[in-house]
Short mmCIF file of N, CA and C in Angstrom, two decimals:
data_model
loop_
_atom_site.label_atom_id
_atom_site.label_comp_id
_atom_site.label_asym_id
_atom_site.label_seq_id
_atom_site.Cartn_x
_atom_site.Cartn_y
_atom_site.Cartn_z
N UNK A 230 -132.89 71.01 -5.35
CA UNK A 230 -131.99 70.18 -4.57
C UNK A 230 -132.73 69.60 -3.38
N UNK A 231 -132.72 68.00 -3.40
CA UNK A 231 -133.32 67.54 -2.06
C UNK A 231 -132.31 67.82 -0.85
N UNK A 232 -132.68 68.14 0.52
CA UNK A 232 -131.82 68.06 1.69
C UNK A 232 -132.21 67.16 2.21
N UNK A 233 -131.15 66.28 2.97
CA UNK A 233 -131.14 65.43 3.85
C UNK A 233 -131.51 65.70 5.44
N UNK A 234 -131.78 66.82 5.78
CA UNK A 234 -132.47 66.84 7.45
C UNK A 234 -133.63 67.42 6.80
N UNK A 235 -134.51 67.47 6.00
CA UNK A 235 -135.71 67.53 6.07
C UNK A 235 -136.72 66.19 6.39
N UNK A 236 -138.27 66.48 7.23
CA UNK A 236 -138.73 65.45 7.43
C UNK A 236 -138.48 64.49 5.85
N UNK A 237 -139.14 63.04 6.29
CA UNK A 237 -139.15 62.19 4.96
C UNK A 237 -140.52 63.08 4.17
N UNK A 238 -141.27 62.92 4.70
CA UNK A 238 -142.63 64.07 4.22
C UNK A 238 -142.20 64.79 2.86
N UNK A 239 -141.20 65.31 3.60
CA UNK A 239 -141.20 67.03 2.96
C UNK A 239 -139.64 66.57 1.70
N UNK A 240 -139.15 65.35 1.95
CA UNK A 240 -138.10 65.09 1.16
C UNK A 240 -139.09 64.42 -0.02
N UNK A 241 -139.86 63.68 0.42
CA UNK A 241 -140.67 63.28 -0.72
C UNK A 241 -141.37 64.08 -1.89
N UNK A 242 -142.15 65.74 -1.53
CA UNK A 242 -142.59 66.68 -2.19
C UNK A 242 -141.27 67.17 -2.75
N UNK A 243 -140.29 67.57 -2.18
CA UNK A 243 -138.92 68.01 -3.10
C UNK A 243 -138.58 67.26 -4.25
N UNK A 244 -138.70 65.52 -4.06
CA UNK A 244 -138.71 64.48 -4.97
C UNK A 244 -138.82 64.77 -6.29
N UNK A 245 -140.71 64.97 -5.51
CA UNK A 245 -141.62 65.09 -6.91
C UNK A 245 -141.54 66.13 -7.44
N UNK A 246 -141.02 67.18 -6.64
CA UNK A 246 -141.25 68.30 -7.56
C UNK A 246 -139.80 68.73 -8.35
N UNK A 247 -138.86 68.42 -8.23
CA UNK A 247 -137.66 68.05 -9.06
C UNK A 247 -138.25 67.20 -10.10
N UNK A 248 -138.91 66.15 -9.97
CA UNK A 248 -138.92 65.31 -11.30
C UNK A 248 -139.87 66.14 -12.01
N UNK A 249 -140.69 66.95 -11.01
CA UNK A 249 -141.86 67.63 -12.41
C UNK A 249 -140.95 68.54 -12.97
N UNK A 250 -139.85 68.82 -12.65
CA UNK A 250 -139.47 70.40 -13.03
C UNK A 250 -138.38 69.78 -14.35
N UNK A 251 -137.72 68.58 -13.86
CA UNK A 251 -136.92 68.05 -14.81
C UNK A 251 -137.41 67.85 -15.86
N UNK A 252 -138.84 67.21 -16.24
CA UNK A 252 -139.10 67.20 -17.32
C UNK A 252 -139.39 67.65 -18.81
N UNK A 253 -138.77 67.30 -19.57
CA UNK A 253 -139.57 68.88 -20.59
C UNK A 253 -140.43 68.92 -20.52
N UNK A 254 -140.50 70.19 -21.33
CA UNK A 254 -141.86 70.73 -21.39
C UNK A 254 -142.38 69.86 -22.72
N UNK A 255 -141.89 69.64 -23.77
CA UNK A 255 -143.07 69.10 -24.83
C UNK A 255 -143.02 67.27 -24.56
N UNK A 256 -142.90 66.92 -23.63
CA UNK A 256 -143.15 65.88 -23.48
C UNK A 256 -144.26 65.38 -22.81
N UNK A 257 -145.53 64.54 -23.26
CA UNK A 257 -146.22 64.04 -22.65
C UNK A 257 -146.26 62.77 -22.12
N UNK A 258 -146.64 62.82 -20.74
CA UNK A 258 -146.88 61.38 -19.90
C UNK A 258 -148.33 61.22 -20.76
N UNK A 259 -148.16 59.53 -20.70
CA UNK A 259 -149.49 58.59 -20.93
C UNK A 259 -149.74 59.47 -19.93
N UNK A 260 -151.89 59.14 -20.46
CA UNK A 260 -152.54 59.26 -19.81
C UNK A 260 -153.00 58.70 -18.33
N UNK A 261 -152.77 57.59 -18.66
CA UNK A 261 -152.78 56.73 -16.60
C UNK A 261 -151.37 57.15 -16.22
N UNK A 262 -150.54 57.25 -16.78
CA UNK A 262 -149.11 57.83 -16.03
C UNK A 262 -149.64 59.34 -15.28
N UNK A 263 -150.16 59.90 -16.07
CA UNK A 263 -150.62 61.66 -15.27
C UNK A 263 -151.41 61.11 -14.31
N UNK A 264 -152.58 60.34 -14.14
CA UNK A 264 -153.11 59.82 -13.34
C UNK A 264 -152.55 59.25 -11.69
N UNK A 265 -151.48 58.55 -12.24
CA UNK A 265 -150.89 57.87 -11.34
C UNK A 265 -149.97 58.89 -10.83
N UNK A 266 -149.52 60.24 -11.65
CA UNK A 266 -148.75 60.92 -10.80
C UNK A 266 -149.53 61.72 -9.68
N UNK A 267 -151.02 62.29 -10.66
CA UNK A 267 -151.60 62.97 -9.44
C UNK A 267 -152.12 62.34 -8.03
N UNK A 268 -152.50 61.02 -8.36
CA UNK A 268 -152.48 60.06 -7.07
C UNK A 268 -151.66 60.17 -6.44
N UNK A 269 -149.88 60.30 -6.92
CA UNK A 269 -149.00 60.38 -5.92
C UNK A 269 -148.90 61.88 -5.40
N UNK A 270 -149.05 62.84 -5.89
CA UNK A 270 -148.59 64.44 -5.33
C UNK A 270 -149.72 64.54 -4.11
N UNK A 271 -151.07 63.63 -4.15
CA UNK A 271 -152.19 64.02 -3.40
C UNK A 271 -151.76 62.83 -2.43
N UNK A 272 -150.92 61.52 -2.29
CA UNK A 272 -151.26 61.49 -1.10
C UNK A 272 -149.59 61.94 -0.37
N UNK A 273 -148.98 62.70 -0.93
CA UNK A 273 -147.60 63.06 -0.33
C UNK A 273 -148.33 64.12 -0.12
N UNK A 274 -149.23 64.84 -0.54
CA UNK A 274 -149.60 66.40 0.38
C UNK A 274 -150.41 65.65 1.80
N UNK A 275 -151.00 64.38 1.62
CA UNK A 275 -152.11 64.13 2.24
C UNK A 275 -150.75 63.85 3.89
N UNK A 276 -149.63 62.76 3.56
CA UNK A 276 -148.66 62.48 4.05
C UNK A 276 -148.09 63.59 5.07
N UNK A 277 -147.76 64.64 4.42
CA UNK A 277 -147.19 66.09 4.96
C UNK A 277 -148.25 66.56 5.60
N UNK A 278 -149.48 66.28 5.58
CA UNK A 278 -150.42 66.83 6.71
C UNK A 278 -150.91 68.15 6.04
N UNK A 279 -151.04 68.52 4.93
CA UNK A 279 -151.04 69.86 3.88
C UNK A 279 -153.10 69.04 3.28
N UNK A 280 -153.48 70.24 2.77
CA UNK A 280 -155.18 70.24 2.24
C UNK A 280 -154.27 69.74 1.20
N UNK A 281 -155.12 68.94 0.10
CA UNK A 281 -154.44 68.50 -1.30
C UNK A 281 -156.07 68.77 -2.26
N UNK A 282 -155.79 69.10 -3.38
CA UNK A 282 -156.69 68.99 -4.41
C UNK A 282 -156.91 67.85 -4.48
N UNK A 283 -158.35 67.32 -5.11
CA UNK A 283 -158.70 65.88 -5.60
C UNK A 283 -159.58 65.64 -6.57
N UNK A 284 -159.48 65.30 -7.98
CA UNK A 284 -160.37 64.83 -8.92
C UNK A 284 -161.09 64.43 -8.08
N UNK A 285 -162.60 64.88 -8.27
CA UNK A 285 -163.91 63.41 -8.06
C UNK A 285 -163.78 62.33 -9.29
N UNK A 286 -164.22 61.40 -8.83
CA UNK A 286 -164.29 60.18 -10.10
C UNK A 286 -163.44 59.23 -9.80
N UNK A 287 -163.11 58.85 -10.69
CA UNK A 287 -162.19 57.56 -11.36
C UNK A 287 -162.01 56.31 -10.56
N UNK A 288 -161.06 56.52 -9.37
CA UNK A 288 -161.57 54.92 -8.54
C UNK A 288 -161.70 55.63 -7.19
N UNK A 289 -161.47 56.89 -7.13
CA UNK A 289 -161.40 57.07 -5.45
C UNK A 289 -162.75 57.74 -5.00
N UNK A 290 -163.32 58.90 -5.11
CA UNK A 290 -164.84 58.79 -4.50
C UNK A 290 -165.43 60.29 -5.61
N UNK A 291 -166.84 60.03 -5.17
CA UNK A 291 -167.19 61.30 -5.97
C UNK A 291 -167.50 62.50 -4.14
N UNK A 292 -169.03 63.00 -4.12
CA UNK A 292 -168.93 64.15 -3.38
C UNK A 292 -170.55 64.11 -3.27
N UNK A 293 -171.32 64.04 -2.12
CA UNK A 293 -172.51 64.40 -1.88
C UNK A 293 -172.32 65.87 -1.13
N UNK A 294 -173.04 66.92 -1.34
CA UNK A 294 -173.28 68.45 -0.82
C UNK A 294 -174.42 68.44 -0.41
N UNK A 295 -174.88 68.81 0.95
CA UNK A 295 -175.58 69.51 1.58
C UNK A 295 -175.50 70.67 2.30
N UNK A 296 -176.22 70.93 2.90
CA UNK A 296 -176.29 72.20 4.10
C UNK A 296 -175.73 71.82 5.20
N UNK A 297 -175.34 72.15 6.43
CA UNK A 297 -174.43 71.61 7.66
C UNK A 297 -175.54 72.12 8.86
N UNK A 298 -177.01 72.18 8.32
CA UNK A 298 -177.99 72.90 8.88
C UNK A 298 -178.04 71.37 10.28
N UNK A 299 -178.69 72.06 11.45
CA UNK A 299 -179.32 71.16 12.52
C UNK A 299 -179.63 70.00 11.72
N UNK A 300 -180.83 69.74 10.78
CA UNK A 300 -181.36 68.23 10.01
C UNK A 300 -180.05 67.95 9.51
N UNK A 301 -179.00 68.46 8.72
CA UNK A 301 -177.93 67.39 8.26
C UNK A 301 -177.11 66.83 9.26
N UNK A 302 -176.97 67.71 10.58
CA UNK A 302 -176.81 67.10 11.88
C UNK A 302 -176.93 65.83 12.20
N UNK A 303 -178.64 65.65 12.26
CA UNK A 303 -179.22 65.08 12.60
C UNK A 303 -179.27 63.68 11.50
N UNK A 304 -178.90 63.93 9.60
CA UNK A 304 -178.63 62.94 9.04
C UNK A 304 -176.98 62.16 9.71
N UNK A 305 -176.34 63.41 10.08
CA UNK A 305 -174.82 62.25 10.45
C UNK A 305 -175.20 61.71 11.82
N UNK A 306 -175.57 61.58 12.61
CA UNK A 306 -176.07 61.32 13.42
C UNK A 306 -176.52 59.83 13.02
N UNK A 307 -177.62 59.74 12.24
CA UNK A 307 -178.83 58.18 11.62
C UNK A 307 -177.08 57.60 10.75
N UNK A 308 -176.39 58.28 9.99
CA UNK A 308 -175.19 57.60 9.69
C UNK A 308 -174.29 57.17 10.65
N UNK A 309 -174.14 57.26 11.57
CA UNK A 309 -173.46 56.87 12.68
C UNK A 309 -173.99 55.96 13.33
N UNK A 310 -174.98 55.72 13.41
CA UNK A 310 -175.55 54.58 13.48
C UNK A 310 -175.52 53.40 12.70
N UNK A 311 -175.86 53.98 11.44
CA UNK A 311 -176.05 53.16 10.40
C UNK A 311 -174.91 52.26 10.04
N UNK A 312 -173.92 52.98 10.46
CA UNK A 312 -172.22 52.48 9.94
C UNK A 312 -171.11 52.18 10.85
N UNK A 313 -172.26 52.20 12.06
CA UNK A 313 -171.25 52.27 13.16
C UNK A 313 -169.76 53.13 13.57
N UNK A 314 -170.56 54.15 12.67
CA UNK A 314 -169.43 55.29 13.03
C UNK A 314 -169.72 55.82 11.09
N UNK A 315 -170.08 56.98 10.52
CA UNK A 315 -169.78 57.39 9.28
C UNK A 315 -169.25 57.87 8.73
N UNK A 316 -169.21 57.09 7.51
CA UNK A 316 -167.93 57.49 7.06
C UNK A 316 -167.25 59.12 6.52
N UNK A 317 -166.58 59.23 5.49
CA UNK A 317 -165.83 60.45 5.73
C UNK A 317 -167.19 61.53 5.04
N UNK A 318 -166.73 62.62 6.20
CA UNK A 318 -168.02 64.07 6.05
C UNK A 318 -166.92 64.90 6.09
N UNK A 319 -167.26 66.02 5.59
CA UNK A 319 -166.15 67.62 5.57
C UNK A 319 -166.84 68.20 6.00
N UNK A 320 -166.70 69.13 6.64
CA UNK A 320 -167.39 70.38 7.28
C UNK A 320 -166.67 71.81 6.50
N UNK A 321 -167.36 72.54 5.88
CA UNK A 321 -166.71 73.76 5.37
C UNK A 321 -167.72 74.57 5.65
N UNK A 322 -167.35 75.33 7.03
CA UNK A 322 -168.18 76.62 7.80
C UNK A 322 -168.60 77.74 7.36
N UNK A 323 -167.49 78.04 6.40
CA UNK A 323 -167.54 79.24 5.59
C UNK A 323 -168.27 79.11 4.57
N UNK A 324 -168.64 78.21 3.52
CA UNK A 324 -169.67 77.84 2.82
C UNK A 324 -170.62 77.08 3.32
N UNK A 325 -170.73 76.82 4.74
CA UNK A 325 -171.69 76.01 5.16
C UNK A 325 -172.60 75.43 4.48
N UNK A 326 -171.89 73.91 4.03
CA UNK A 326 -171.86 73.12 3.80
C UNK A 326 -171.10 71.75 4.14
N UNK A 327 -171.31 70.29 4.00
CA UNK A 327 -171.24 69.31 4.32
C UNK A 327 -170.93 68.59 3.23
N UNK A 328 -169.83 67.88 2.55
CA UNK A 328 -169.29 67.40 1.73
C UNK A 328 -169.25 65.60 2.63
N UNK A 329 -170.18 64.93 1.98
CA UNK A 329 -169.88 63.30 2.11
C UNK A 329 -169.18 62.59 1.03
N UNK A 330 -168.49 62.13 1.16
CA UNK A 330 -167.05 61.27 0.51
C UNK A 330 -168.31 59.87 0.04
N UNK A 331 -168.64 59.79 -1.47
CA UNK A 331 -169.41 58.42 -1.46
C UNK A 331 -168.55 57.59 -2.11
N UNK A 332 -168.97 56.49 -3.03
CA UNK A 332 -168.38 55.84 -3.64
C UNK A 332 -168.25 56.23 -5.16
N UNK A 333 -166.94 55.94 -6.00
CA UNK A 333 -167.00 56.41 -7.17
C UNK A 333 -168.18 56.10 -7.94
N UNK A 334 -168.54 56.82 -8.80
CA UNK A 334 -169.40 56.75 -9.72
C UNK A 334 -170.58 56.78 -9.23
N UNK A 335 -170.84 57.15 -7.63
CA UNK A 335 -172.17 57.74 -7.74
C UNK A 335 -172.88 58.66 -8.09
N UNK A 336 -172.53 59.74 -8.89
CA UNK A 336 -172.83 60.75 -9.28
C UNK A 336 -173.69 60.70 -10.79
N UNK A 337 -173.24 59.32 -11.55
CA UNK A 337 -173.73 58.81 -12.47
C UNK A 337 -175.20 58.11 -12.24
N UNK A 338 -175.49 57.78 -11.49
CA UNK A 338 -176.36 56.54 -10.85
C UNK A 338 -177.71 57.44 -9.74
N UNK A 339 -177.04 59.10 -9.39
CA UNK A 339 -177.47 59.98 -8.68
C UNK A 339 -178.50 60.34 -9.44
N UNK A 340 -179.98 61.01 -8.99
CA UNK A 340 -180.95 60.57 -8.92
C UNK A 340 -181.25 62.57 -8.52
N UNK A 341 -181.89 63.21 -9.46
CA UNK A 341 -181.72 64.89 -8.77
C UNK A 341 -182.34 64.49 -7.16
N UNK A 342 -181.99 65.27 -6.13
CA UNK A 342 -182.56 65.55 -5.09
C UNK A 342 -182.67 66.90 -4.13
N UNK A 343 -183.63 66.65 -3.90
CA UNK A 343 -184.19 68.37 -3.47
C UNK A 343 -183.65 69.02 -2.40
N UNK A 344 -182.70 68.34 -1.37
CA UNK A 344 -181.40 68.28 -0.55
C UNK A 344 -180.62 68.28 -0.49
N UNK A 345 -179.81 67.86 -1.57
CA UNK A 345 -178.49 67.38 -1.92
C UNK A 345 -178.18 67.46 -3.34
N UNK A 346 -176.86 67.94 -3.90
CA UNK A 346 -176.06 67.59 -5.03
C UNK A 346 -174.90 66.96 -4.67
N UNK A 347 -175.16 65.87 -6.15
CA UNK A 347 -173.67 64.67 -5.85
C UNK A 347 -173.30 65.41 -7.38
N UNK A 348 -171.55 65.28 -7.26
CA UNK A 348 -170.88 65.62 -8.05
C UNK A 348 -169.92 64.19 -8.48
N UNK A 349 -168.85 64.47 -9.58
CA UNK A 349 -167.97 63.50 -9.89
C UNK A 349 -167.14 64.25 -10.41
N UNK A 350 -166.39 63.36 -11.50
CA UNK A 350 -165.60 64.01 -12.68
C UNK A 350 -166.43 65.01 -13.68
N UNK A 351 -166.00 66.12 -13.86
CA UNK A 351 -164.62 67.15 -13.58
C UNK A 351 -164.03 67.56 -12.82
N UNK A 352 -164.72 67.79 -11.46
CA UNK A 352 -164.82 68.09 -10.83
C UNK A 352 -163.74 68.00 -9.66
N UNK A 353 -163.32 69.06 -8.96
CA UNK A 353 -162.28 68.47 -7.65
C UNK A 353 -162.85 68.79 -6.23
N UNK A 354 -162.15 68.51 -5.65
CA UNK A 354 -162.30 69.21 -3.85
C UNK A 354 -160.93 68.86 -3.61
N UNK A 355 -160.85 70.04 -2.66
CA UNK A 355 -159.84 70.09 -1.54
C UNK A 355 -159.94 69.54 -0.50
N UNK A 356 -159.44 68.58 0.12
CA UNK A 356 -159.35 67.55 1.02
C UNK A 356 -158.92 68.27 1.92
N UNK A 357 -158.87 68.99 3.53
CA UNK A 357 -158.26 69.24 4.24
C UNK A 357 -157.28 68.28 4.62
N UNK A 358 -156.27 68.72 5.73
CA UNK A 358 -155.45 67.65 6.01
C UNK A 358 -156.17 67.22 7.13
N UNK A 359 -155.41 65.56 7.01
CA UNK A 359 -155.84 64.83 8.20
C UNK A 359 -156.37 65.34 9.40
N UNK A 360 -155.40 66.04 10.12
CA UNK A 360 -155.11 65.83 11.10
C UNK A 360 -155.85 67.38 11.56
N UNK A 361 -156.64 67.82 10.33
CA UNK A 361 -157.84 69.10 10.66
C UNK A 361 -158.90 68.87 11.12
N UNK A 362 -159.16 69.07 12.37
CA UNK A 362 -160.38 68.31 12.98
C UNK A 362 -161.29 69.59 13.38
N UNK A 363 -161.56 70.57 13.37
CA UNK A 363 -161.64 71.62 14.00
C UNK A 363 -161.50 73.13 12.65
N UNK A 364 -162.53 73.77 13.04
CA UNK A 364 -161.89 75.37 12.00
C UNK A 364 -160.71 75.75 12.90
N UNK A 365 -160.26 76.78 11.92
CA UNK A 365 -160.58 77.58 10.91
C UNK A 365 -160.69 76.97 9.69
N UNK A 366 -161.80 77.27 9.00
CA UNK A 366 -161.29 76.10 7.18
C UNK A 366 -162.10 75.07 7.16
N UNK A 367 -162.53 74.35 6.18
CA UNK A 367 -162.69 73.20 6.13
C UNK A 367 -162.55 72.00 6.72
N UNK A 368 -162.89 71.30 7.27
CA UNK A 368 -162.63 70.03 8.21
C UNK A 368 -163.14 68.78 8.45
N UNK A 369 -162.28 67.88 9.14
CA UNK A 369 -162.69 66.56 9.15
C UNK A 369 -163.90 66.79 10.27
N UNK A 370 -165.30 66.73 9.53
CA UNK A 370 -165.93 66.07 10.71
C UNK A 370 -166.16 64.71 11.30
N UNK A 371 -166.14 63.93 9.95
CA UNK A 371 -166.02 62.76 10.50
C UNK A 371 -164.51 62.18 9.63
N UNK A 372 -163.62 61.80 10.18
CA UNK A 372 -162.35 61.39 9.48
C UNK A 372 -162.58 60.54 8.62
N UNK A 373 -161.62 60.76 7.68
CA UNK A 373 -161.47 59.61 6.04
C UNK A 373 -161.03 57.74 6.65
N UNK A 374 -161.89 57.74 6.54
CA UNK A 374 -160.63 55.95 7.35
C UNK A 374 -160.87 55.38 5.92
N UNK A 375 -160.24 54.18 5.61
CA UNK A 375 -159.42 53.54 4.20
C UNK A 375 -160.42 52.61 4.31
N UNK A 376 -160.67 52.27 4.84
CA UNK A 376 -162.01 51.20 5.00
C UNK A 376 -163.42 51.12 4.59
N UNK A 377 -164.13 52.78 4.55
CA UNK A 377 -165.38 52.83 3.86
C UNK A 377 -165.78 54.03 3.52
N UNK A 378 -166.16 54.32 2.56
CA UNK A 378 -166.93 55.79 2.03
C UNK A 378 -168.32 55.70 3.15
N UNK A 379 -169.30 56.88 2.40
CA UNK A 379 -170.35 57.19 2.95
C UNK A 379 -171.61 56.31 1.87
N UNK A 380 -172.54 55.20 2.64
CA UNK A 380 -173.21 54.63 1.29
C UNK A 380 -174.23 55.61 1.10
N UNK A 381 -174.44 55.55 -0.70
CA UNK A 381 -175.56 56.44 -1.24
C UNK A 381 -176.89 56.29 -0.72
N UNK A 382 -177.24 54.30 -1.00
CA UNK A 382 -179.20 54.69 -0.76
C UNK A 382 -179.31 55.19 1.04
N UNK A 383 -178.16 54.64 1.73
CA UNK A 383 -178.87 55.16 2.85
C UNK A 383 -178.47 56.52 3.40
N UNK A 384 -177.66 57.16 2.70
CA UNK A 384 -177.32 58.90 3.12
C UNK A 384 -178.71 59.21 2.27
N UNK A 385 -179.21 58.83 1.24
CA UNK A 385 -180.65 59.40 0.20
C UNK A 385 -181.70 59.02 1.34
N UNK A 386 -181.82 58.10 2.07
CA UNK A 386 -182.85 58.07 3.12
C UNK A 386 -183.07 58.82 4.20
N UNK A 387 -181.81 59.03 5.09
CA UNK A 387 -181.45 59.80 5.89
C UNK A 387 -181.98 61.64 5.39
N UNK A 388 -181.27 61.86 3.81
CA UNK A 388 -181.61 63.41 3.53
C UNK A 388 -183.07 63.32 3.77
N UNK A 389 -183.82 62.54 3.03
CA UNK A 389 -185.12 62.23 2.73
C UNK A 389 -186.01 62.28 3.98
N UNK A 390 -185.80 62.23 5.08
CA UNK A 390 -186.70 62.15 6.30
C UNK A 390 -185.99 63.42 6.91
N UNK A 391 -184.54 63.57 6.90
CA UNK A 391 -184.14 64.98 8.27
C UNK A 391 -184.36 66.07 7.18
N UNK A 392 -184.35 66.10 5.58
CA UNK A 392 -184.49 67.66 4.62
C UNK A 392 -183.82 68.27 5.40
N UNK A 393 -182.36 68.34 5.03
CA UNK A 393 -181.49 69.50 5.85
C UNK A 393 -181.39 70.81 4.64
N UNK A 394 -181.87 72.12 5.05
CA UNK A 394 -181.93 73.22 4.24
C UNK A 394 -181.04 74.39 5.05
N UNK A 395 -180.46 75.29 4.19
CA UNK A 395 -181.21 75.58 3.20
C UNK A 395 -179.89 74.47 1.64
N UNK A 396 -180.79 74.26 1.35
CA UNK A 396 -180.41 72.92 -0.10
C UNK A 396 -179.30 74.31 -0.60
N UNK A 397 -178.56 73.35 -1.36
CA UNK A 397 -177.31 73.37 -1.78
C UNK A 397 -177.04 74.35 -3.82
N UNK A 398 -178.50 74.08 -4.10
CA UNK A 398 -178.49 73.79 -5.61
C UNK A 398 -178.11 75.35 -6.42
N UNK A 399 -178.61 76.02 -5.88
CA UNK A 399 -178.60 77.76 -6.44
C UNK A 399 -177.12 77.93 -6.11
N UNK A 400 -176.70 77.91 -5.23
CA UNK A 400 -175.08 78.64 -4.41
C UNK A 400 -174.20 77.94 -5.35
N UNK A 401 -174.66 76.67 -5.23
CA UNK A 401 -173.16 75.40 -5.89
C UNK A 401 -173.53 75.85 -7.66
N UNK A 402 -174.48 75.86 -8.20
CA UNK A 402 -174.67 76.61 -9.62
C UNK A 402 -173.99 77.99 -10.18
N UNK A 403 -174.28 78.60 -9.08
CA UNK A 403 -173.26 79.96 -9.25
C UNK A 403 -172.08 79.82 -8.83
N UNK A 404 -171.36 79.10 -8.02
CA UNK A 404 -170.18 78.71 -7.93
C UNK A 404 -169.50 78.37 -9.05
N UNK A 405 -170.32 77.19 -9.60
CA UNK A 405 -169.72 76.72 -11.00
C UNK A 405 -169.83 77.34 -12.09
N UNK A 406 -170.37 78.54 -11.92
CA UNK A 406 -170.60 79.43 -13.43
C UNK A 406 -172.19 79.11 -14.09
N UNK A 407 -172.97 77.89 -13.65
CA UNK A 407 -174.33 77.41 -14.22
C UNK A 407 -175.09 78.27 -14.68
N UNK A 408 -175.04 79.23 -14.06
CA UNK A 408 -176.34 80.24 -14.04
C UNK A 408 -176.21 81.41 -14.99
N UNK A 409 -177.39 81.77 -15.55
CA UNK A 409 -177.49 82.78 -16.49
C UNK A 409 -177.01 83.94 -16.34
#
């Protein structure tokens, strides 16, 4: 049941989640219909100010990983320059690491590097919410603005001269199960 004195936010997640619940079960949505729904549940969590899951891929961004060491510092730093402010970075303290927001399908076009892993589809991340600027958790270090990802050749230049370690490649392998 939706209520009427809840924020609009939070009337909107009741929405959706009534219509998911209404549906049967042996019924399948088209495939861009599931698509288009998870676009909507992620930006009504994004809306409500809540972390939301996020496919890498498809049209919205993939994921560069580094270390959050002094040199990757020092790469957001040459991006801030570069972009006059750069674009969206995550900070996750507890895995210390640095998640850059690039453009879709760079992960295809990605190039191994001895600093960094870029990811895509299958793959997800948890987006903190907006308005997380700061730990505990995961966070905006540099905020998402709608206007520009983080570009690839020149975040690959930037790794390439600051080598922020310790590199990413062993931890994120065993994370994903990779390893023997």
């Amino acid at each position: 049941m939706i209520t009427s004195t809840a924020p609009p936010a939070q009337i909107a997640v009741e929405m959706m989640q009534h219509l998911v619940e209404s549906s049967a079960p042996a019924r399948e949505p088209a495939a861009d219909m599931a698509d288009l729904a998870d676009v909507i549940r992620t930006l009504l969590a994004v809306e409500a100010r809540r972390d939301a899951r996020v496919r890498l891929g498809g049209n919205l961004f993939d994921v560069v990983i580094t270390s959050f060491s002094p040199q990757a510092r020092e790469v957001v730093s040459r991006m801030d320059e570069q972009q006059n402010g750069c674009g969206p970075v995550i900070e996750d303290p507890e895995a210390e690491w640095l998640y850059w927001l690039v453009p879709p399908g760079s992960s295809a076009r990605w190039e191994p590097h001895e600093y960094a892993v870029c990811l895509g589809a299958p793959h997800t991340i948890t987006l903190p919410s907006l308005n997380r600027a700061a730990p505990p958790g995961p966070y905006w270090l540099r905020p998402s603005a709608s206007d520009r990802l983080v570009p690839l050749q020149p975040l690959r230049q930037a790794l390439d001269v600051c080598r922020p370690e310790p590199t990413p490649h062993a931890a994120l392998a065993a994370q994903l199960g990779l390893t023997p």
